[in-house]
Structures are given as structure tokens and as C-alpha cells.
Amino acid sequence: LKPFWLKRSGSRALALIFLCLSLSAAMAKAVYYKLWAMTANWTARKNYGWYQVWTRMMPWAFVTVPGACWFTFGWWSDDWKKKATLGIWEPPLVHWDTNMTMYRTDFVKYHAQYPGIPYK
């Protein structure tokens, strides 16, 4: 049993083989074109992708940033609390660190409205 293209005349078989080869070469070119098109503007697409992410996430910043500050405020150092509240924050009068260890700032120890160590 011979393949169908060999049953025909020689010129037709050659034409058919040439057609198949040229189609496969065109397909290979199309594949390479698609690959290069995907990578050619990669930076532009990446930047546009981040733009889309930030565009969709920024409305949530009005909720999440103050919320994160609210829930983490107790972990901030005394200096950052003072800066973040524009100087309004004062250390609490009753604090678990009654010995005023080295982990408390000098502001809390000596310079607050009610300093932990009233004398220097």
C-alpha cells in the first residue's frame, strides 16, 4: 500500500510535498512571530499590568492604611507614635514597663508631660 501522494504522477507528488513543506515553514514563522510578539513589548505590558493593579487597589488604600495604622500603633516606637500623631501622643500614665528599662525612649523617661522618671 502506497501513500496517496505517491499514487499520483511525480509532478503532483512533488507539488504536494512542496506545498506541505511551505505550509509548515509558514506555520513555523507564524509560531516564531507569535513568540517574538509576546516578548517584544514585555516591559510595556508589565508596566501596564502594574498600572492596572495599582488602579484597582488604590481605592482600598483609604481603608487599609488607616486600619493597619490603628491595629499596629501599639507596636510602634514612642518616637514614631509622636511623629505620626503630629506631636499629640503622650505616653500612658500607667504602663507595664514601670521600671523604665532601656527599651523606653528618653522622651518617655524624661521629657513627656508625665515622665516615667521625673528626675534626671
PDB file of C-alpha atoms in Angstrom:
ATOM      1  CA  LEU A   1       0.000   0.000   0.000  1.00  0.00           C
ATOM      2  CA  LYS A   2       1.375   3.316  -1.051  1.00  0.00           C
ATOM      3  CA  PRO A   3       0.506   6.696   0.408  1.00  0.00           C
ATOM      4  CA  PHE A   4      -1.994   8.635  -1.681  1.00  0.00           C
ATOM      5  CA  TRP A   5       0.531  11.230  -2.894  1.00  0.00           C
ATOM      6  CA  LEU A   6       2.779   8.585  -4.357  1.00  0.00           C
ATOM      7  CA  LYS A   7      -0.128   7.107  -6.353  1.00  0.00           C
ATOM      8  CA  ARG A   8      -0.356  10.301  -8.394  1.00  0.00           C
ATOM      9  CA  SER A   9       2.066  11.458 -11.009  1.00  0.00           C
ATOM     10  CA  GLY A  10       5.533  12.583  -9.955  1.00  0.00           C
ATOM     11  CA  SER A  11       4.987  16.297 -10.537  1.00  0.00           C
ATOM     12  CA  ARG A  12       1.830  16.302  -8.467  1.00  0.00           C
ATOM     13  CA  ALA A  13       3.544  14.437  -5.653  1.00  0.00           C
ATOM     14  CA  LEU A  14       6.401  16.919  -5.660  1.00  0.00           C
ATOM     15  CA  ALA A  15       3.993  19.847  -5.722  1.00  0.00           C
ATOM     16  CA  LEU A  16       2.083  18.389  -2.806  1.00  0.00           C
ATOM     17  CA  ILE A  17       5.281  17.800  -0.807  1.00  0.00           C
ATOM     18  CA  PHE A  18       6.466  21.327  -1.596  1.00  0.00           C
ATOM     19  CA  LEU A  19       3.091  22.705  -0.514  1.00  0.00           C
ATOM     20  CA  CYS A  20       3.225  20.808   2.784  1.00  0.00           C
ATOM     21  CA  LEU A  21       6.776  21.960   3.448  1.00  0.00           C
ATOM     22  CA  SER A  22       5.977  25.569   2.627  1.00  0.00           C
ATOM     23  CA  LEU A  23       2.916  25.463   4.881  1.00  0.00           C
ATOM     24  CA  SER A  24       4.961  24.015   7.710  1.00  0.00           C
ATOM     25  CA  ALA A  25       7.614  26.714   7.183  1.00  0.00           C
ATOM     26  CA  ALA A  26       4.886  29.365   7.212  1.00  0.00           C
ATOM     27  CA  MET A  27       3.477  27.828  10.370  1.00  0.00           C
ATOM     28  CA  ALA A  28       6.928  27.871  11.955  1.00  0.00           C
ATOM     29  CA  LYS A  29       7.289  31.536  11.018  1.00  0.00           C
ATOM     30  CA  ALA A  30       3.879  32.237  12.496  1.00  0.00           C
ATOM     31  CA  VAL A  31       4.843  30.497  15.730  1.00  0.00           C
ATOM     32  CA  TYR A  32       8.101  32.427  15.953  1.00  0.00           C
ATOM     33  CA  TYR A  33       6.300  35.662  15.138  1.00  0.00           C
ATOM     34  CA  LYS A  34       3.839  34.975  17.930  1.00  0.00           C
ATOM     35  CA  LEU A  35       6.643  34.220  20.393  1.00  0.00           C
ATOM     36  CA  TRP A  36       8.584  37.351  19.479  1.00  0.00           C
ATOM     37  CA  ALA A  37       5.422  39.446  19.588  1.00  0.00           C
ATOM     38  CA  MET A  38       4.772  38.189  23.079  1.00  0.00           C
ATOM     39  CA  THR A  39       8.262  39.114  24.259  1.00  0.00           C
ATOM     40  CA  ALA A  40       8.884  42.265  22.205  1.00  0.00           C
ATOM     41  CA  ASN A  41       6.713  44.576  24.296  1.00  0.00           C
ATOM     42  CA  TRP A  42       7.146  42.685  27.538  1.00  0.00           C
ATOM     43  CA  THR A  43       8.230  45.755  29.512  1.00  0.00           C
ATOM     44  CA  ALA A  44       5.326  47.823  28.255  1.00  0.00           C
ATOM     45  CA  ARG A  45       2.873  45.061  29.120  1.00  0.00           C
ATOM     46  CA  LYS A  46       4.460  44.576  32.536  1.00  0.00           C
ATOM     47  CA  ASN A  47       4.202  48.285  33.333  1.00  0.00           C
ATOM     48  CA  TYR A  48       0.620  48.400  32.099  1.00  0.00           C
ATOM     49  CA  GLY A  49      -0.158  45.366  34.257  1.00  0.00           C
ATOM     50  CA  TRP A  50       1.188  47.092  37.364  1.00  0.00           C
ATOM     51  CA  TYR A  51      -0.749  50.212  36.418  1.00  0.00           C
ATOM     52  CA  GLN A  52      -3.907  48.118  36.324  1.00  0.00           C
ATOM     53  CA  VAL A  53      -3.105  46.553  39.704  1.00  0.00           C
ATOM     54  CA  TRP A  54      -2.474  49.932  41.346  1.00  0.00           C
ATOM     55  CA  THR A  55      -5.571  51.439  39.717  1.00  0.00           C
ATOM     56  CA  ARG A  56      -7.719  48.717  41.208  1.00  0.00           C
ATOM     57  CA  MET A  57      -6.001  48.652  44.609  1.00  0.00           C
ATOM     58  CA  MET A  58      -5.675  52.376  45.364  1.00  0.00           C
ATOM     59  CA  PRO A  59      -9.314  52.898  46.434  1.00  0.00           C
ATOM     60  CA  TRP A  60      -8.693  50.310  49.147  1.00  0.00           C
ATOM     61  CA  ALA A  61      -5.725  52.303  50.474  1.00  0.00           C
ATOM     62  CA  PHE A  62      -8.130  54.785  52.054  1.00  0.00           C
ATOM     63  CA  VAL A  63      -9.407  51.956  54.222  1.00  0.00           C
ATOM     64  CA  THR A  64      -6.435  49.649  54.706  1.00  0.00           C
ATOM     65  CA  VAL A  65      -3.692  52.163  55.558  1.00  0.00           C
ATOM     66  CA  PRO A  66      -5.558  53.787  58.467  1.00  0.00           C
ATOM     67  CA  GLY A  67      -6.716  50.347  59.570  1.00  0.00           C
ATOM     68  CA  ALA A  68      -3.175  48.992  59.542  1.00  0.00           C
ATOM     69  CA  CYS A  69      -2.000  52.030  61.498  1.00  0.00           C
ATOM     70  CA  TRP A  70      -4.802  51.562  64.007  1.00  0.00           C
ATOM     71  CA  PHE A  71      -4.060  47.901  64.634  1.00  0.00           C
ATOM     72  CA  THR A  72      -0.251  48.256  64.738  1.00  0.00           C
ATOM     73  CA  PHE A  73       0.015  51.529  66.658  1.00  0.00           C
ATOM     74  CA  GLY A  74       0.859  49.756  69.900  1.00  0.00           C
ATOM     75  CA  TRP A  75       3.916  48.162  68.320  1.00  0.00           C
ATOM     76  CA  TRP A  76       5.418  51.425  67.097  1.00  0.00           C
ATOM     77  CA  SER A  77       8.260  53.043  68.989  1.00  0.00           C
ATOM     78  CA  ASP A  78       7.485  56.099  71.072  1.00  0.00           C
ATOM     79  CA  ASP A  79       9.230  58.376  68.582  1.00  0.00           C
ATOM     80  CA  TRP A  80       7.125  57.118  65.668  1.00  0.00           C
ATOM     81  CA  LYS A  81       3.938  57.493  67.701  1.00  0.00           C
ATOM     82  CA  LYS A  82       4.849  61.100  68.408  1.00  0.00           C
ATOM     83  CA  LYS A  83       5.645  61.780  64.723  1.00  0.00           C
ATOM     84  CA  ALA A  84       2.568  60.012  63.362  1.00  0.00           C
ATOM     85  CA  THR A  85       0.215  61.935  65.646  1.00  0.00           C
ATOM     86  CA  LEU A  86       1.975  65.242  64.891  1.00  0.00           C
ATOM     87  CA  GLY A  87       3.128  65.618  68.488  1.00  0.00           C
ATOM     88  CA  ILE A  88      -0.206  64.893  70.171  1.00  0.00           C
ATOM     89  CA  TRP A  89       0.667  61.462  71.558  1.00  0.00           C
ATOM     90  CA  GLU A  90       1.825  61.248  75.141  1.00  0.00           C
ATOM     91  CA  PRO A  91       2.833  58.020  76.867  1.00  0.00           C
ATOM     92  CA  PRO A  92       0.209  56.466  79.141  1.00  0.00           C
ATOM     93  CA  LEU A  93       0.311  57.269  82.835  1.00  0.00           C
ATOM     94  CA  VAL A  94       0.095  53.615  83.757  1.00  0.00           C
ATOM     95  CA  HIS A  95       2.380  51.369  81.750  1.00  0.00           C
ATOM     96  CA  TRP A  96       3.513  47.795  82.127  1.00  0.00           C
ATOM     97  CA  ASP A  97       7.152  48.889  81.890  1.00  0.00           C
ATOM     98  CA  THR A  98       7.196  50.587  85.306  1.00  0.00           C
ATOM     99  CA  ASN A  99      10.946  50.102  85.704  1.00  0.00           C
ATOM    100  CA  MET A 100      11.594  52.255  82.604  1.00  0.00           C
ATOM    101  CA  THR A 101      14.090  49.875  81.076  1.00  0.00           C
ATOM    102  CA  MET A 102      16.427  50.750  78.250  1.00  0.00           C
ATOM    103  CA  TYR A 103      13.700  49.811  75.759  1.00  0.00           C
ATOM    104  CA  ARG A 104      11.763  53.018  76.501  1.00  0.00           C
ATOM    105  CA  THR A 105      12.918  56.189  74.800  1.00  0.00           C
ATOM    106  CA  ASP A 106      14.395  59.189  76.537  1.00  0.00           C
ATOM    107  CA  PHE A 107      11.276  61.131  75.638  1.00  0.00           C
ATOM    108  CA  VAL A 108       9.125  58.801  77.723  1.00  0.00           C
ATOM    109  CA  LYS A 109      11.616  58.666  80.555  1.00  0.00           C
ATOM    110  CA  TYR A 110      12.430  62.353  80.913  1.00  0.00           C
ATOM    111  CA  HIS A 111      10.619  64.708  78.525  1.00  0.00           C
ATOM    112  CA  ALA A 112       6.963  63.633  78.423  1.00  0.00           C
ATOM    113  CA  GLN A 113       4.227  65.616  80.117  1.00  0.00           C
ATOM    114  CA  TYR A 114       4.225  62.972  82.853  1.00  0.00           C
ATOM    115  CA  PRO A 115       7.692  61.420  82.551  1.00  0.00           C
ATOM    116  CA  GLY A 116       8.362  57.918  83.773  1.00  0.00           C
ATOM    117  CA  ILE A 117      11.452  59.144  85.599  1.00  0.00           C
ATOM    118  CA  PRO A 118      10.635  62.650  86.861  1.00  0.00           C
ATOM    119  CA  TYR A 119      14.254  63.449  87.692  1.00  0.00           C
ATOM    120  CA  LYS A 120      17.421  63.049  85.726  1.00  0.00           C
TER     121      LYS A 120
END
